[in-house]
Short mmCIF file of C-alpha atoms and ligand atoms in Angstrom, two decimals:
data_model
loop_
_atom_site.label_atom_id
_atom_site.label_comp_id
_atom_site.label_asym_id
_atom_site.label_seq_id
_atom_site.Cartn_x
_atom_site.Cartn_y
_atom_site.Cartn_z
CA MET K 7 0.00 0.00 0.00
CA LYS K 8 0.99 3.63 -0.37
CA ALA K 9 1.96 5.29 2.89
CA VAL K 10 3.75 8.43 4.00
CA ARG K 11 6.35 7.37 6.56
CA ILE K 12 8.72 9.27 8.84
CA GLU K 13 11.93 7.21 8.85
CA SER K 14 13.56 9.43 11.48
CA PRO K 15 12.97 13.07 12.46
CA GLY K 16 13.10 15.23 9.35
CA GLN K 17 13.06 12.24 6.97
CA ILE K 18 9.61 11.72 5.50
CA HIS K 19 8.86 9.81 2.30
CA LEU K 20 6.10 8.23 0.29
CA VAL K 21 6.76 4.48 0.53
CA ASP K 22 5.29 1.20 -0.57
CA ALA K 23 4.51 -0.46 2.78
CA PRO K 24 3.00 -3.88 3.49
CA VAL K 25 -0.76 -3.85 4.10
CA PRO K 26 -1.04 -4.30 7.89
CA VAL K 27 -2.84 -7.32 9.37
CA PRO K 28 -5.08 -6.68 12.40
CA PRO K 29 -4.36 -8.71 15.55
CA PRO K 30 -7.30 -9.99 17.65
CA GLY K 31 -9.42 -7.10 18.92
CA PHE K 32 -8.27 -4.78 16.13
CA ALA K 33 -9.69 -3.77 12.77
CA ARG K 34 -8.07 -2.81 9.51
CA ILE K 35 -9.48 0.45 8.19
CA LYS K 36 -9.46 1.41 4.53
CA VAL K 37 -8.71 5.07 5.13
CA LYS K 38 -11.08 7.42 3.27
CA ALA K 39 -9.93 10.74 4.73
CA ALA K 40 -7.03 11.78 6.95
CA ALA K 41 -6.33 15.34 8.01
CA ILE K 42 -2.85 16.73 8.58
CA CYS K 43 -2.63 18.16 12.09
CA ALA K 44 -0.14 20.80 13.26
CA THR K 45 0.91 18.23 15.89
CA ASP K 46 2.02 15.97 13.03
CA LEU K 47 4.65 18.59 12.19
CA GLU K 48 6.06 18.13 15.70
CA VAL K 49 6.22 14.38 15.05
CA ILE K 50 7.85 14.93 11.64
CA ASP K 51 10.41 17.29 13.17
CA GLY K 52 11.07 15.05 16.19
CA ARG K 53 9.81 17.42 18.88
CA ILE K 54 7.27 15.03 20.39
CA PRO K 55 7.85 11.47 21.68
CA ALA K 56 7.16 8.99 18.87
CA ASN K 57 8.28 5.58 17.64
CA TYR K 58 10.17 5.86 14.36
CA PRO K 59 9.85 4.72 11.67
CA LEU K 60 6.26 5.90 11.90
CA ILE K 61 3.30 6.49 9.64
CA PRO K 62 1.75 9.57 11.30
CA GLY K 63 -1.89 10.68 11.24
CA HIS K 64 -4.52 10.62 13.99
CA GLU K 65 -7.45 12.45 12.38
CA TRP K 66 -9.16 9.95 10.12
CA SER K 67 -12.29 8.23 8.89
CA GLY K 68 -12.71 5.13 6.77
CA ILE K 69 -14.33 1.78 6.16
CA VAL K 70 -13.67 -1.39 8.16
CA ASP K 71 -11.94 -3.71 5.73
CA CYS K 72 -11.24 -6.72 7.96
CA VAL K 73 -11.02 -7.61 11.64
CA GLY K 74 -8.65 -9.68 13.75
CA SER K 75 -11.35 -11.57 15.69
CA LYS K 76 -14.34 -13.41 14.22
CA GLU K 77 -16.68 -11.96 16.84
CA ASP K 78 -16.01 -8.46 15.48
CA SER K 79 -17.01 -9.33 11.91
CA ALA K 80 -20.24 -7.29 12.12
CA TRP K 81 -18.01 -4.21 11.69
CA ILE K 82 -16.78 -5.26 8.25
CA GLY K 83 -17.95 -2.83 5.55
CA LYS K 84 -19.09 -0.16 8.00
CA ALA K 85 -18.04 3.47 7.65
CA VAL K 86 -16.39 4.50 10.89
CA ILE K 87 -14.33 6.91 12.91
CA GLY K 88 -12.57 5.84 16.07
CA SER K 89 -10.35 6.41 19.05
CA ASN K 90 -6.58 6.40 18.61
CA ASP K 91 -6.04 5.18 22.15
CA VAL K 92 -4.62 1.67 22.44
CA VAL K 93 -5.13 0.66 26.07
CA CYS K 94 -5.50 -2.40 28.29
CA LEU K 95 -9.18 -1.77 29.21
CA THR K 96 -8.65 -3.55 32.54
CA CYS K 97 -6.47 -1.29 34.75
CA ASP K 98 -8.02 1.15 37.24
CA ALA K 99 -7.46 4.09 34.88
CA CYS K 100 -9.16 2.32 31.98
CA ARG K 101 -12.04 1.17 34.13
CA SER K 102 -12.63 4.74 35.30
CA GLY K 103 -12.77 5.87 31.66
CA ASN K 104 -9.42 7.66 31.78
CA TRP K 105 -7.83 5.74 28.94
CA ARG K 106 -5.09 8.32 28.59
CA TYR K 107 -3.79 7.35 32.04
CA CYS K 108 -3.53 3.64 31.19
CA SER K 109 -0.06 2.37 32.06
CA GLN K 110 0.07 0.62 28.68
CA PHE K 111 -1.26 3.61 26.74
CA GLU K 112 -0.10 3.98 23.14
CA GLU K 113 -1.53 6.45 20.67
CA ILE K 114 -2.04 5.75 17.00
CA GLY K 115 -0.16 8.28 14.89
CA PHE K 116 2.54 8.69 17.58
CA LYS K 117 3.60 5.34 19.02
CA ARG K 118 1.78 3.24 16.43
CA ASP K 119 1.30 3.68 12.70
CA GLY K 120 -1.47 6.08 11.77
CA ALA K 121 -3.60 7.37 8.95
CA TYR K 122 -1.24 8.74 6.27
CA ALA K 123 -1.74 5.48 4.41
CA GLU K 124 -4.27 3.50 2.42
CA TYR K 125 -4.87 1.18 5.39
CA MET K 126 -4.40 1.45 9.15
CA ILE K 127 -4.96 -0.71 12.23
CA VAL K 128 -7.18 0.52 15.08
CA PRO K 129 -8.76 -1.11 18.15
CA VAL K 130 -12.34 -2.30 17.66
CA TYR K 131 -13.36 -1.05 21.13
CA GLY K 132 -12.80 2.54 19.98
CA LEU K 133 -14.85 2.35 16.78
CA CYS K 134 -17.91 4.49 16.18
CA GLU K 135 -20.16 4.34 13.12
CA LYS K 136 -20.23 7.28 10.73
CA PRO K 137 -23.71 8.13 9.45
CA ASP K 138 -23.95 8.05 5.63
CA HIS K 139 -24.82 11.72 5.23
CA VAL K 140 -21.58 12.93 6.86
CA PRO K 141 -18.73 13.27 4.34
CA PHE K 142 -15.61 11.30 5.28
CA GLU K 143 -13.51 14.49 5.27
CA GLU K 144 -15.74 16.12 7.89
CA ALA K 145 -15.94 12.92 9.92
CA ALA K 146 -12.12 12.92 10.15
CA LEU K 147 -12.37 16.22 12.04
CA ASN K 148 -14.18 14.48 14.90
CA GLU K 149 -10.72 14.18 16.46
CA PRO K 150 -9.83 17.88 16.98
CA LEU K 151 -13.50 18.53 17.74
CA GLY K 152 -13.24 15.94 20.50
CA VAL K 153 -10.27 17.84 21.95
CA ALA K 154 -12.47 20.94 22.14
CA LEU K 155 -15.36 19.04 23.73
CA GLY K 156 -13.07 17.61 26.39
CA THR K 157 -11.59 21.03 27.09
CA MET K 158 -15.01 22.62 27.60
CA GLU K 159 -16.06 19.77 29.84
CA LYS K 160 -12.96 20.10 32.01
CA ALA K 161 -13.44 23.88 32.10
CA GLY K 162 -17.01 23.49 33.33
CA ALA K 163 -17.96 26.03 30.65
CA ARG K 164 -21.52 27.26 30.89
CA PHE K 165 -24.25 28.85 28.81
CA GLY K 166 -23.99 32.63 28.78
CA GLU K 167 -20.35 32.87 29.82
CA THR K 168 -17.85 34.96 27.89
CA LEU K 169 -15.05 33.17 26.07
CA THR K 170 -11.68 34.18 24.65
CA ILE K 171 -9.72 31.77 22.49
CA ILE K 172 -6.05 32.31 21.69
CA GLY K 173 -5.12 30.56 18.48
CA ALA K 174 -7.11 30.21 15.27
CA GLY K 175 -5.81 26.85 14.07
CA SER K 176 -8.06 23.81 13.95
CA ILE K 177 -8.17 23.39 17.75
CA GLY K 178 -8.96 27.08 18.31
CA LEU K 179 -11.68 26.95 15.66
CA CYS K 180 -13.15 23.78 17.17
CA MET K 181 -13.26 25.57 20.55
CA LEU K 182 -15.12 28.41 18.81
CA ALA K 183 -17.63 26.00 17.25
CA VAL K 184 -18.24 24.25 20.58
CA GLY K 185 -18.45 27.54 22.51
CA LYS K 186 -21.06 28.83 20.08
CA ALA K 187 -23.05 25.60 20.16
CA MET K 188 -23.03 25.77 23.99
CA GLY K 189 -24.42 29.30 24.01
CA MET K 190 -21.28 31.03 25.16
CA ARG K 191 -21.27 34.76 24.61
CA ARG K 192 -19.11 37.36 22.86
CA ILE K 193 -16.54 34.84 21.76
CA ALA K 194 -13.25 36.51 20.88
CA VAL K 195 -10.57 34.76 18.83
CA ILE K 196 -7.00 36.03 18.96
CA ALA K 197 -4.27 35.12 16.47
CA SER K 198 -0.95 36.55 15.40
CA SER K 199 -2.08 37.90 12.07
CA ARG K 200 -5.31 38.89 10.37
CA LYS K 201 -4.92 36.25 7.66
CA ARG K 202 -5.41 33.54 10.29
CA LEU K 203 -8.70 35.00 11.45
CA SER K 204 -10.90 35.01 8.34
CA ILE K 205 -12.32 31.53 9.04
CA ALA K 206 -12.93 32.41 12.72
CA LYS K 207 -15.00 35.36 11.54
CA GLN K 208 -16.91 33.13 9.10
CA MET K 209 -17.53 30.60 11.86
CA GLY K 210 -19.21 33.28 13.93
CA ALA K 211 -16.61 34.79 16.26
CA HIS K 212 -18.00 37.96 17.86
CA THR K 213 -14.59 39.67 17.74
CA VAL K 214 -11.30 38.74 16.10
CA ILE K 215 -8.04 40.29 17.25
CA ALA K 216 -4.76 40.19 15.31
CA THR K 217 -1.90 40.74 17.73
CA SER K 218 0.28 42.06 14.89
CA GLU K 219 -1.96 45.15 14.80
CA GLN K 220 -4.04 45.14 17.97
CA ASN K 221 -3.53 44.73 21.71
CA PRO K 222 -5.83 42.09 23.20
CA GLU K 223 -5.16 43.30 26.74
CA GLN K 224 -6.74 46.60 25.76
CA LEU K 225 -9.56 45.20 23.61
CA ILE K 226 -10.80 42.21 25.63
CA PRO K 227 -11.80 44.29 28.69
CA GLU K 228 -13.90 46.44 26.34
CA ILE K 229 -16.02 43.47 25.23
CA HIS K 230 -15.72 41.39 28.43
CA PRO K 231 -15.74 43.98 31.23
CA GLY K 232 -13.65 42.70 34.14
CA GLY K 233 -12.12 40.01 31.95
CA SER K 234 -13.30 36.82 30.24
CA ASP K 235 -15.07 34.09 32.18
CA LEU K 236 -13.08 31.50 30.25
CA VAL K 237 -9.83 31.89 28.33
CA ILE K 238 -8.48 29.02 26.27
CA ASP K 239 -4.91 28.96 25.06
CA ALA K 240 -4.76 26.75 21.96
CA THR K 241 -1.20 27.69 21.01
CA GLY K 242 1.16 26.40 23.72
CA ILE K 243 3.26 29.52 23.16
CA GLU K 244 4.74 31.21 26.23
CA ALA K 245 3.69 34.76 25.38
CA CYS K 246 0.15 33.58 24.60
CA ILE K 247 -0.14 31.74 27.92
CA GLN K 248 1.07 34.86 29.74
CA THR K 249 -1.59 36.86 27.89
CA ALA K 250 -4.27 34.26 28.68
CA LEU K 251 -3.59 34.62 32.41
CA ARG K 252 -4.08 38.40 32.14
CA LEU K 253 -7.29 38.23 30.08
CA ALA K 254 -9.29 36.07 32.50
CA ARG K 255 -11.59 37.77 34.98
CA LYS K 256 -10.90 37.44 38.70
CA GLY K 257 -11.89 33.91 39.65
CA GLY K 258 -12.06 32.96 35.98
CA THR K 259 -10.73 29.88 34.24
CA VAL K 260 -7.75 29.46 31.92
CA MET K 261 -7.48 26.26 29.94
CA LEU K 262 -4.08 25.22 28.63
CA ALA K 263 -4.93 23.33 25.46
CA GLY K 264 -1.80 23.92 23.37
CA TYR K 265 1.24 21.69 23.14
CA GLY K 266 4.20 23.40 24.87
CA ARG K 267 6.86 21.56 22.80
CA GLY K 268 8.83 20.59 25.92
CA LYS K 269 9.71 24.18 26.73
CA GLN K 270 10.26 25.71 30.15
CA MET K 271 8.13 28.83 30.42
CA SER K 272 7.85 31.67 32.87
CA ILE K 273 4.58 33.04 34.13
CA ARG K 274 3.77 35.73 36.63
CA MET K 275 2.42 33.69 39.56
CA ASP K 276 0.47 36.66 40.91
CA ASP K 277 -1.73 36.65 37.82
CA ILE K 278 -3.00 33.29 39.06
CA HIS K 279 -2.69 33.72 42.81
CA ILE K 280 -4.05 37.24 43.32
CA ASN K 281 -6.87 36.70 40.84
CA ASN K 282 -7.76 33.23 42.11
CA LEU K 283 -7.70 31.75 38.63
CA ARG K 284 -8.44 28.14 37.86
CA VAL K 285 -5.71 27.01 35.47
CA ILE K 286 -6.39 23.60 33.99
CA GLY K 287 -4.39 21.42 31.64
CA ALA K 288 -6.40 20.12 28.71
CA GLY K 289 -4.31 17.91 26.47
CA ASN K 290 -5.63 15.29 24.10
CA ASN K 291 -8.93 13.90 23.03
CA TRP K 292 -10.64 12.48 26.08
CA ASN K 293 -12.86 9.74 24.65
CA GLN K 294 -15.03 12.31 22.92
CA HIS K 295 -15.09 10.76 19.44
CA LYS K 296 -18.62 9.48 19.61
CA LYS K 297 -20.04 12.71 20.98
CA ALA K 298 -18.11 14.70 18.35
CA MET K 299 -19.46 12.46 15.58
CA GLY K 300 -23.01 12.90 16.87
CA LEU K 301 -22.71 16.68 16.98
CA ILE K 302 -21.39 16.82 13.41
CA ALA K 303 -24.01 14.33 12.17
CA ASP K 304 -26.90 16.25 13.74
CA GLY K 305 -25.72 19.59 12.41
CA VAL K 306 -25.11 21.04 15.87
CA ILE K 307 -21.53 21.73 14.88
CA ASP K 308 -20.44 22.47 11.34
CA VAL K 309 -16.79 21.79 10.52
CA HIS K 310 -16.94 22.01 6.72
CA LEU K 311 -15.21 25.42 6.57
CA MET K 312 -12.14 23.84 8.14
CA VAL K 313 -11.45 21.57 5.18
CA SER K 314 -9.34 23.91 3.04
CA GLN K 315 -7.37 21.60 0.79
CA ARG K 316 -7.96 18.06 -0.49
CA ILE K 317 -4.82 16.16 -1.48
CA THR K 318 -3.59 12.68 -2.34
CA LEU K 319 -0.80 10.80 -0.55
CA ASP K 320 1.46 11.63 -3.52
CA GLU K 321 0.96 15.31 -2.69
CA PHE K 322 1.98 14.97 0.98
CA GLU K 323 4.79 17.51 0.66
CA LYS K 324 2.36 20.13 -0.57
CA GLY K 325 0.00 19.36 2.33
CA ILE K 326 2.74 19.61 4.94
CA GLU K 327 4.01 22.84 3.42
CA LEU K 328 0.50 24.34 3.63
CA VAL K 329 0.25 23.40 7.32
CA ARG K 330 3.64 25.01 7.93
CA SER K 331 2.95 28.23 6.02
CA ARG K 332 -0.78 28.56 6.81
CA PRO K 333 -1.77 30.86 3.93
CA GLU K 334 -4.86 33.05 4.31
CA GLY K 335 -8.04 31.05 4.81
CA PHE K 336 -6.18 27.76 5.21
CA VAL K 337 -7.03 25.48 8.13
CA LYS K 338 -6.73 21.82 7.16
CA ALA K 339 -5.26 19.75 4.37
CA VAL K 340 -6.98 16.40 4.13
CA PHE K 341 -5.80 13.28 2.32
CA ILE K 342 -8.74 11.92 0.37
CA HIS K 343 -8.86 8.37 -0.98
CA GLU K 344 -11.53 7.58 -3.58
ZN1 ZN E 8 -4.60 16.53 15.72
ZN1 ZN E 9 -5.40 0.36 31.15
#
């Protein structure tokens, strides 16, 4: 099969790989759509723990092609999305639903081969059916949408609260979509430049702020007097996290939803202490695939504007370059297999 494989950090090629065979409890997926995530760039560049050689890709949808156990054969032929979490299902963490804390946790697209290929192997216990009316490319975005759902859940976000999102990439935009669907108010999206904000505006942001031209610390108090109820950092960048802590209202909540790339960062403790902020880490998709799929399928959340570019595996370099350069209006490049 065709696959895009990272041999070692910085070395990524289109290769002819063997079609994988699912072990018991796993299914082979004929990938129909796989989105390139900014996190994949970290894997490609070697800034995130991964097992090389590796086929990356954790945002996918497809059709179950075969299964490793006879009792799972009802899945064959079904259009699906699924969890990337490979876990034991029996430890205390798994039994409490916290798969990410499983001592044997391995994530597809990082520790195990992922979706930049014609076929991939995923656990049957994480599968979820995709309704026919949802395009495969939109279904693949259940993954970043799930990150946003988990973040809002951890934040305890509520109807009528004000929300500021820093970052207008796919995670930031998913936060916007979820915040709007939840009835959050006066949602502001902040990004470095205006060209990154056009989709946020189209997706219904109340205010967009480009830090290249505008000062969010001056503008946010004008629309959220006293500060925002909830501030989400979706960048993992030090200066953005420092800003997030200053934009929240006293007693407000700051969610850290961006990958910090292993960096040490400095923050002003008093911004948290004096203002009694709740600062909460919100990494990863927390078993939200099924809920995300349901919200897309029922039209509660519309992700179609996020699919900016459709490519083939042969065009992987072009896709990766787009994710790196993020031209105006670009959010996601998605591998599409007919
Ligand atoms: Zn992702
Ligand atoms: Zn476990």
